Amino acid sequence: ATQFTLPHSLPYIIKEQTKELRGTQRQITRDRAALEKQEKQMEMEIKKMAKSGNREACKILAKQLVQLRKQKNRTYAVSSKVTSMSTQTKVMNSQMKMAGAMSATAKTMQAVNKKMDPQKTLQTMQDFQKENMKMGMTEDMINDTLDEIFDESGDEEESQDIVNQVLDEIGIEISGKMVRAPAAGNNLPSASPKRKTQISDDEIERQLRALGVD
């Protein structure tokens, strides 16, 4: 024969208990309905015996009616108890779920705490801050050194001297061309040879571009 093993897990037990309590509650309701029906029949029978003058039968039926009503009242007490047990079962089930969630959370927190050692984390942060400061100091030293090198080389002054020299040469060249050019206006000597030649900015920029100087 196949042996049936009843699962002993607490959630299964609570589920089965809740199911059984609901079944018990329905049975109590049916029993009470039957007792109320019987109570009405007995009341009618007592009235019938009283009309016929059968006092002894009335007494016997009256005692039975008292017992029946006591039994009906007991069904209310039992029903109240079953409802209370059902409520307690639901509360217990909720508490179990809460405890399970707390247990899972505690395990997660425990695992995180194992991975994140406070002392080790603090040391890592301090090391990062230390190395970051070193990197900043190194960068400042490199920048200062480069600034000193470029400042001492005098490249800017040398570049300015070259530009000035080129401009002077351009001015001389343009002046020579202007002296050799024929006078305008049908060769009429209208311009004085002592008048200074005006050099336009466009001409200077054109000559600079030709020499490769921006």
GROMACS .gro file of N, CA, C and O in nm, residues 56-161:
model
  424
   56GLU      N    1  -4.982   1.736   3.084
   56GLU     CA    2  -4.861   1.654   3.101
   56GLU      C    3  -4.775   1.659   2.975
   56GLU      O    4  -4.653   1.673   2.981
   57ALA      N    5  -4.842   1.647   2.861
   57ALA     CA    6  -4.768   1.652   2.735
   57ALA      C    7  -4.708   1.790   2.714
   57ALA      O    8  -4.595   1.803   2.663
   58CYS      N    9  -4.779   1.890   2.759
   58CYS     CA   10  -4.726   2.027   2.747
   58CYS      C   11  -4.600   2.044   2.830
   58CYS      O   12  -4.503   2.107   2.785
   59LYS      N   13  -4.599   1.986   2.954
   59LYS     CA   14  -4.481   1.998   3.041
   59LYS      C   15  -4.360   1.927   2.978
   59LYS      O   16  -4.249   1.980   2.980
   60ILE      N   17  -4.385   1.809   2.925
   60ILE     CA   18  -4.274   1.732   2.866
   60ILE      C   19  -4.216   1.807   2.745
   60ILE      O   20  -4.094   1.822   2.729
   61LEU      N   21  -4.304   1.856   2.659
   61LEU     CA   22  -4.259   1.930   2.541
   61LEU      C   23  -4.190   2.061   2.579
   61LEU      O   24  -4.094   2.104   2.512
   62ALA      N   25  -4.238   2.123   2.686
   62ALA     CA   26  -4.177   2.248   2.731
   62ALA      C   27  -4.034   2.225   2.777
   62ALA      O   28  -3.943   2.304   2.747
   63LYS      N   29  -4.010   2.113   2.851
   63LYS     CA   30  -3.873   2.081   2.894
   63LYS      C   31  -3.782   2.054   2.773
   63LYS      O   32  -3.666   2.098   2.770
   64GLN      N   33  -3.837   1.984   2.676
   64GLN     CA   34  -3.758   1.957   2.554
   64GLN      C   35  -3.726   2.087   2.479
   64GLN      O   36  -3.616   2.103   2.424
   65LEU      N   37  -3.822   2.181   2.480
   65LEU     CA   38  -3.801   2.309   2.413
   65LEU      C   39  -3.690   2.390   2.481
   65LEU      O   40  -3.608   2.453   2.415
   66VAL      N   41  -3.688   2.383   2.616
   66VAL     CA   42  -3.582   2.454   2.691
   66VAL      C   43  -3.446   2.397   2.654
   66VAL      O   44  -3.350   2.471   2.630
   67GLN      N   45  -3.433   2.265   2.650
   67GLN     CA   46  -3.307   2.201   2.614
   67GLN      C   47  -3.267   2.234   2.470
   67GLN      O   48  -3.149   2.257   2.440
   68LEU      N   49  -3.362   2.239   2.383
   68LEU     CA   50  -3.334   2.269   2.242
   68LEU      C   51  -3.283   2.413   2.228
   68LEU      O   52  -3.188   2.438   2.151
   69ARG      N   53  -3.347   2.504   2.300
   69ARG     CA   54  -3.301   2.642   2.293
   69ARG      C   55  -3.161   2.659   2.352
   69ARG      O   56  -3.081   2.739   2.301
   70LYS      N   57  -3.132   2.584   2.460
   70LYS     CA   58  -2.996   2.588   2.516
   70LYS      C   59  -2.893   2.538   2.414
   70LYS      O   60  -2.784   2.593   2.398
   71GLN      N   61  -2.931   2.431   2.344
   71GLN     CA   62  -2.842   2.376   2.242
   71GLN      C   63  -2.822   2.476   2.128
   71GLN      O   64  -2.711   2.491   2.075
   72LYS      N   65  -2.930   2.547   2.091
   72LYS     CA   66  -2.918   2.648   1.985
   72LYS      C   67  -2.826   2.762   2.030
   72LYS      O   68  -2.744   2.810   1.951
   73ASN      N   69  -2.839   2.803   2.156
   73ASN     CA   70  -2.753   2.909   2.208
   73ASN      C   71  -2.606   2.866   2.211
   73ASN      O   72  -2.515   2.947   2.189
   74ARG      N   73  -2.587   2.736   2.240
   74ARG     CA   74  -2.448   2.686   2.241
   74ARG      C   75  -2.387   2.693   2.101
   74ARG      O   76  -2.267   2.709   2.086
   75THR      N   77  -2.470   2.678   1.996
   75THR     CA   78  -2.415   2.689   1.861
   75THR      C   79  -2.361   2.830   1.833
   75THR      O   80  -2.261   2.846   1.761
   76TYR      N   81  -2.424   2.931   1.892
   76TYR     CA   82  -2.372   3.067   1.877
   76TYR      C   83  -2.236   3.082   1.944
   76TYR      O   84  -2.145   3.146   1.891
   77ALA      N   85  -2.224   3.021   2.064
   77ALA     CA   86  -2.097   3.028   2.136
   77ALA      C   87  -1.986   2.957   2.058
   77ALA      O   88  -1.873   3.007   2.046
   78VAL      N   89  -2.023   2.836   2.006
   78VAL     CA   90  -1.923   2.760   1.930
   78VAL      C   91  -1.885   2.836   1.803
   78VAL      O   92  -1.767   2.842   1.764
   79SER      N   93  -1.982   2.895   1.735
   79SER     CA   94  -1.957   2.971   1.614
   79SER      C   95  -1.865   3.090   1.642
   79SER      O   96  -1.773   3.119   1.563
   80SER      N   97  -1.887   3.156   1.754
   80SER     CA   98  -1.801   3.268   1.792
   80SER      C   99  -1.658   3.221   1.817
   80SER      O  100  -1.562   3.288   1.778
   81LYS      N  101  -1.645   3.106   1.880
   81LYS     CA  102  -1.513   3.051   1.907
   81LYS      C  103  -1.441   3.014   1.776
   81LYS      O  104  -1.321   3.040   1.759
   82VAL      N  105  -1.514   2.954   1.684
   82VAL     CA  106  -1.454   2.916   1.555
   82VAL      C  107  -1.410   3.042   1.479
   82VAL      O  108  -1.301   3.044   1.418
   83THR      N  109  -1.494   3.146   1.483
   83THR     CA  110  -1.456   3.271   1.417
   83THR      C  111  -1.329   3.329   1.478
   83THR      O  112  -1.240   3.377   1.406
   84SER      N  113  -1.319   3.323   1.611
   84SER     CA  114  -1.199   3.372   1.678
   84SER      C  115  -1.075   3.292   1.637
   84SER      O  116  -0.968   3.349   1.613
   85MET      N  117  -1.091   3.160   1.630
   85MET     CA  118  -0.978   3.075   1.589
   85MET      C  119  -0.936   3.105   1.446
   85MET      O  120  -0.816   3.108   1.413
   86SER      N  121  -1.035   3.129   1.359
   86SER     CA  122  -1.005   3.162   1.221
   86SER      C  123  -0.928   3.294   1.212
   86SER      O  124  -0.832   3.307   1.135
   87THR      N  125  -0.971   3.391   1.293
   87THR     CA  126  -0.901   3.520   1.295
   87THR      C  127  -0.758   3.504   1.345
   87THR      O  128  -0.664   3.561   1.289
   88GLN      N  129  -0.742   3.425   1.450
   88GLN     CA  130  -0.607   3.401   1.503
   88GLN      C  131  -0.517   3.332   1.400
   88GLN      O  132  -0.398   3.360   1.390
   89THR      N  133  -0.580   3.240   1.325
   89THR     CA  134  -0.502   3.171   1.221
   89THR      C  135  -0.455   3.269   1.115
   89THR      O  136  -0.340   3.263   1.069
   90LYS      N  137  -0.544   3.360   1.075
   90LYS     CA  138  -0.505   3.460   0.976
   90LYS      C  139  -0.395   3.551   1.028
   90LYS      O  140  -0.300   3.586   0.956
   91VAL      N  141  -0.408   3.590   1.155
   91VAL     CA  142  -0.305   3.675   1.216
   91VAL      C  143  -0.172   3.601   1.221
   91VAL      O  144  -0.065   3.658   1.192
   92MET      N  145  -0.178   3.472   1.258
   92MET     CA  146  -0.056   3.392   1.264
   92MET      C  147   0.008   3.381   1.126
   92MET      O  148   0.131   3.388   1.111
   93ASN      N  149  -0.076   3.363   1.024
   93ASN     CA  150  -0.023   3.353   0.888
   93ASN      C  151   0.045   3.484   0.847
   93ASN      O  152   0.153   3.483   0.785
   94SER      N  153  -0.017   3.596   0.882
   94SER     CA  154   0.044   3.726   0.851
   94SER      C  155   0.176   3.745   0.925
   94SER      O  156   0.274   3.795   0.869
   95GLN      N  157   0.177   3.704   1.052
   95GLN     CA  158   0.300   3.715   1.131
   95GLN      C  159   0.411   3.627   1.074
   95GLN      O  160   0.529   3.664   1.074
   96MET      N  161   0.372   3.510   1.023
   96MET     CA  162   0.471   3.421   0.962
   96MET      C  163   0.532   3.484   0.837
   96MET      O  164   0.654   3.480   0.815
   97LYS      N  165   0.446   3.543   0.754
   97LYS     CA  166   0.496   3.610   0.633
   97LYS      C  167   0.588   3.726   0.669
   97LYS      O  168   0.692   3.747   0.606
   98MET      N  169   0.549   3.801   0.773
   98MET     CA  170   0.632   3.911   0.817
   98MET      C  171   0.766   3.861   0.870
   98MET      O  172   0.872   3.917   0.840
   99ALA      N  173   0.761   3.754   0.947
   99ALA     CA  174   0.884   3.696   1.000
   99ALA      C  175   0.974   3.646   0.888
   99ALA      O  176   1.097   3.661   0.892
  100GLY      N  177   0.911   3.585   0.784
  100GLY     CA  178   0.989   3.538   0.670
  100GLY      C  179   1.056   3.653   0.597
  100GLY      O  180   1.174   3.644   0.558
  101ALA      N  181   0.981   3.763   0.580
  101ALA     CA  182   1.039   3.879   0.513
  101ALA      C  183   1.153   3.939   0.595
  101ALA      O  184   1.257   3.977   0.541
  102MET      N  185   1.134   3.945   0.727
  102MET     CA  186   1.239   3.998   0.814
  102MET      C  187   1.362   3.908   0.812
  102MET      O  188   1.476   3.956   0.814
  103SER      N  189   1.339   3.778   0.807
  103SER     CA  190   1.451   3.685   0.802
  103SER      C  191   1.531   3.702   0.673
  103SER      O  192   1.655   3.705   0.675
  104ALA      N  193   1.459   3.715   0.560
  104ALA     CA  194   1.528   3.735   0.432
  104ALA      C  195   1.605   3.866   0.432
  104ALA      O  196   1.718   3.874   0.384
  105THR      N  197   1.542   3.971   0.489
  105THR     CA  198   1.610   4.101   0.495
  105THR      C  199   1.733   4.094   0.583
  105THR      O  200   1.838   4.152   0.551
  106ALA      N  201   1.721   4.025   0.696
  106ALA     CA  202   1.836   4.011   0.787
  106ALA      C  203   1.951   3.938   0.719
  106ALA      O  204   2.068   3.976   0.734
  107LYS      N  205   1.919   3.832   0.643
  107LYS     CA  206   2.024   3.758   0.573
  107LYS      C  207   2.091   3.847   0.467
  107LYS      O  208   2.213   3.843   0.451
  108THR      N  209   2.010   3.926   0.397
  108THR     CA  210   2.067   4.016   0.297
  108THR      C  211   2.159   4.119   0.362
  108THR      O  212   2.270   4.145   0.313
  109MET      N  213   2.113   4.178   0.472
  109MET     CA  214   2.194   4.276   0.542
  109MET      C  215   2.322   4.212   0.596
  109MET      O  216   2.429   4.274   0.595
  110GLN      N  217   2.309   4.090   0.644
  110GLN     CA  218   2.426   4.019   0.695
  110GLN      C  219   2.529   3.997   0.585
  110GLN      O  220   2.650   4.016   0.604
  111ALA      N  221   2.480   3.957   0.467
  111ALA     CA  222   2.571   3.934   0.354
  111ALA      C  223   2.639   4.063   0.311
  111ALA      O  224   2.758   4.066   0.280
  112VAL      N  225   2.560   4.174   0.309
  112VAL     CA  226   2.617   4.303   0.271
  112VAL      C  227   2.722   4.347   0.371
  112VAL      O  228   2.829   4.398   0.334
  113ASN      N  229   2.694   4.327   0.499
  113ASN     CA  230   2.790   4.365   0.603
  113ASN      C  231   2.920   4.285   0.593
  113ASN      O  232   3.029   4.335   0.621
  114LYS      N  233   2.907   4.158   0.552
  114LYS     CA  234   3.027   4.077   0.535
  114LYS      C  235   3.111   4.127   0.419
  114LYS      O  236   3.234   4.128   0.425
  115LYS      N  237   3.042   4.167   0.310
  115LYS     CA  238   3.114   4.215   0.193
  115LYS      C  239   3.173   4.355   0.216
  115LYS      O  240   3.281   4.387   0.167
  116MET      N  241   3.101   4.436   0.293
  116MET     CA  242   3.144   4.574   0.317
  116MET      C  243   3.195   4.587   0.460
  116MET      O  244   3.120   4.622   0.551
  117ASP      N  245   3.325   4.557   0.477
  117ASP     CA  246   3.388   4.574   0.607
  117ASP      C  247   3.407   4.723   0.633
  117ASP      O  248   3.471   4.792   0.554
  118PRO      N  249   3.352   4.777   0.744
  118PRO     CA  250   3.362   4.922   0.769
  118PRO      C  251   3.507   4.971   0.772
  118PRO      O  252   3.538   5.076   0.714
  119GLN      N  253   3.595   4.897   0.837
  119GLN     CA  254   3.735   4.939   0.845
  119GLN      C  255   3.801   4.939   0.708
  119GLN      O  256   3.874   5.031   0.671
  120LYS      N  257   3.772   4.835   0.630
  120LYS     CA  258   3.831   4.825   0.497
  120LYS      C  259   3.777   4.935   0.406
  120LYS      O  260   3.852   4.994   0.327
  121THR      N  261   3.646   4.962   0.416
  121THR     CA  262   3.586   5.067   0.335
  121THR      C  263   3.644   5.203   0.371
  121THR      O  264   3.675   5.284   0.283
  122LEU      N  265   3.662   5.229   0.500
  122LEU     CA  266   3.720   5.355   0.545
  122LEU      C  267   3.863   5.369   0.493
  122LEU      O  268   3.904   5.477   0.448
  123GLN      N  269   3.941   5.260   0.501
  123GLN     CA  270   4.078   5.263   0.453
  123GLN      C  271   4.084   5.291   0.302
  123GLN      O  272   4.168   5.366   0.255
  124THR      N  273   3.991   5.229   0.229
  124THR     CA  274   3.985   5.252   0.084
  124THR      C  275   3.956   5.398   0.052
  124THR      O  276   4.019   5.457  -0.037
  125MET      N  277   3.863   5.458   0.124
  125MET     CA  278   3.829   5.598   0.101
  125MET      C  279   3.946   5.689   0.136
  125MET      O  280   3.974   5.786   0.065
  126GLN      N  281   4.018   5.658   0.244
  126GLN     CA  282   4.134   5.738   0.282
  126GLN      C  283   4.245   5.725   0.179
  126GLN      O  284   4.310   5.825   0.145
  127ASP      N  285   4.267   5.604   0.128
  127ASP     CA  286   4.369   5.583   0.025
  127ASP      C  287   4.334   5.661  -0.102
  127ASP      O  288   4.421   5.721  -0.165
  128PHE      N  289   4.206   5.659  -0.139
  128PHE     CA  290   4.163   5.732  -0.257
  128PHE      C  291   4.187   5.882  -0.240
  128PHE      O  292   4.238   5.949  -0.332
  129GLN      N  293   4.153   5.935  -0.124
  129GLN     CA  294   4.173   6.077  -0.098
  129GLN      C  295   4.322   6.113  -0.101
  129GLN      O  296   4.362   6.216  -0.157
  130LYS      N  297   4.405   6.025  -0.046
  130LYS     CA  298   4.550   6.049  -0.043
  130LYS      C  299   4.607   6.051  -0.184
  130LYS      O  300   4.683   6.140  -0.222
  131GLU      N  301   4.571   5.949  -0.266
  131GLU     CA  302   4.622   5.942  -0.402
  131GLU      C  303   4.570   6.057  -0.487
  131GLU      O  304   4.640   6.109  -0.575
  132ASN      N  305   4.446   6.099  -0.462
  132ASN     CA  306   4.389   6.211  -0.536
  132ASN      C  307   4.465   6.340  -0.507
  132ASN      O  308   4.490   6.421  -0.597
  133MET      N  309   4.502   6.359  -0.379
  133MET     CA  310   4.581   6.476  -0.343
  133MET      C  311   4.719   6.472  -0.408
  133MET      O  312   4.770   6.573  -0.458
  134LYS      N  313   4.781   6.352  -0.411
  134LYS     CA  314   4.911   6.338  -0.476
  134LYS      C  315   4.903   6.373  -0.624
  134LYS      O  316   4.989   6.443  -0.678
  135MET      N  317   4.798   6.324  -0.690
  135MET     CA  318   4.781   6.352  -0.831
  135MET      C  319   4.764   6.501  -0.857
  135MET      O  320   4.820   6.557  -0.952
  136GLY      N  321   4.688   6.567  -0.771
  136GLY     CA  322   4.670   6.711  -0.786
  136GLY      C  323   4.799   6.788  -0.767
  136GLY      O  324   4.830   6.882  -0.842
  137MET      N  325   4.878   6.748  -0.667
  137MET     CA  326   5.007   6.813  -0.643
  137MET      C  327   5.101   6.791  -0.762
  137MET      O  328   5.173   6.884  -0.805
  138THR      N  329   5.104   6.670  -0.815
  138THR     CA  330   5.190   6.640  -0.930
  138THR      C  331   5.150   6.723  -1.050
  138THR      O  332   5.235   6.778  -1.122
  139GLU      N  333   5.021   6.736  -1.074
  139GLU     CA  334   4.972   6.815  -1.187
  139GLU      C  335   5.011   6.961  -1.171
  139GLU      O  336   5.053   7.027  -1.267
  140ASP      N  337   5.001   7.013  -1.048
  140ASP     CA  338   5.040   7.152  -1.024
  140ASP      C  339   5.188   7.173  -1.048
  140ASP      O  340   5.229   7.274  -1.107
  141MET      N  341   5.271   7.077  -1.003
  141MET     CA  342   5.415   7.088  -1.022
  141MET      C  343   5.451   7.088  -1.171
  141MET      O  344   5.535   7.165  -1.217
  142ILE      N  345   5.387   6.999  -1.248
  142ILE     CA  346   5.413   6.992  -1.392
  142ILE      C  347   5.373   7.122  -1.460
  142ILE      O  348   5.447   7.177  -1.544
  143ASN      N  349   5.257   7.174  -1.424
  143ASN     CA  350   5.211   7.299  -1.485
  143ASN      C  351   5.304   7.415  -1.451
  143ASN      O  352   5.335   7.499  -1.537
  144ASP      N  353   5.349   7.423  -1.325
  144ASP     CA  354   5.441   7.529  -1.286
  144ASP      C  355   5.573   7.520  -1.362
  144ASP      O  356   5.630   7.621  -1.405
  145THR      N  357   5.624   7.395  -1.377
  145THR     CA  358   5.750   7.376  -1.449
  145THR      C  359   5.737   7.419  -1.594
  145THR      O  360   5.825   7.487  -1.649
  146LEU      N  361   5.627   7.380  -1.658
  146LEU     CA  362   5.604   7.418  -1.797
  146LEU      C  363   5.592   7.569  -1.812
  146LEU      O  364   5.644   7.628  -1.908
  147ASP      N  365   5.524   7.632  -1.716
  147ASP     CA  366   5.510   7.777  -1.722
  147ASP      C  367   5.646   7.846  -1.711
  147ASP      O  368   5.674   7.943  -1.781
  148GLU      N  369   5.733   7.795  -1.623
  148GLU     CA  370   5.867   7.853  -1.607
  148GLU      C  371   5.948   7.836  -1.734
  148GLU      O  372   6.019   7.928  -1.777
  149ILE      N  373   5.939   7.717  -1.796
  149ILE     CA  374   6.015   7.692  -1.919
  149ILE      C  375   5.972   7.789  -2.029
  149ILE      O  376   6.056   7.851  -2.095
  150PHE      N  377   5.842   7.804  -2.049
  150PHE     CA  378   5.794   7.890  -2.155
  150PHE      C  379   5.819   8.037  -2.125
  150PHE      O  380   5.847   8.116  -2.215
  151ASP      N  381   5.814   8.074  -1.998
  151ASP     CA  382   5.842   8.214  -1.962
  151ASP      C  383   5.988   8.249  -1.985
  151ASP      O  384   6.021   8.358  -2.030
  152GLU      N  385   6.083   8.160  -1.952
  152GLU     CA  386   6.226   8.186  -1.965
  152GLU      C  387   6.272   8.181  -2.110
  152GLU      O  388   6.375   8.236  -2.147
  153SER      N  389   6.202   8.111  -2.196
  153SER     CA  390   6.247   8.096  -2.335
  153SER      C  391   6.237   8.225  -2.414
  153SER      O  392   6.310   8.245  -2.510
  154GLY      N  393   6.149   8.314  -2.375
  154GLY     CA  394   6.134   8.440  -2.447
  154GLY      C  395   6.078   8.424  -2.586
  154GLY      O  396   6.108   8.506  -2.675
  155ASP      N  397   5.998   8.320  -2.609
  155ASP     CA  398   5.943   8.296  -2.742
  155ASP      C  399   5.851   8.409  -2.785
  155ASP      O  400   5.848   8.447  -2.903
  156GLU      N  401   5.775   8.461  -2.692
  156GLU     CA  402   5.680   8.565  -2.728
  156GLU      C  403   5.752   8.692  -2.775
  156GLU      O  404   5.714   8.753  -2.875
  157GLU      N  405   5.859   8.730  -2.703
  157GLU     CA  406   5.935   8.849  -2.743
  157GLU      C  407   6.004   8.827  -2.877
  157GLU      O  408   6.007   8.916  -2.962
  158GLU      N  409   6.060   8.708  -2.895
  158GLU     CA  410   6.127   8.677  -3.020
  158GLU      C  411   6.029   8.682  -3.137
  158GLU      O  412   6.060   8.733  -3.246
  159SER      N  413   5.908   8.627  -3.116
  159SER     CA  414   5.806   8.630  -3.221
  159SER      C  415   5.768   8.772  -3.256
  159SER      O  416   5.749   8.807  -3.373
  160GLN      N  417   5.758   8.857  -3.156
  160GLN     CA  418   5.720   8.996  -3.180
  160GLN      C  419   5.829   9.070  -3.258
  160GLN      O  420   5.801   9.152  -3.346
  161ASP      N  421   5.956   9.037  -3.228
  161ASP     CA  422   6.068   9.098  -3.301
  161ASP      C  423   6.063   9.059  -3.448
  161ASP      O  424   6.086   9.143  -3.538
   0.00000   0.00000   0.00000
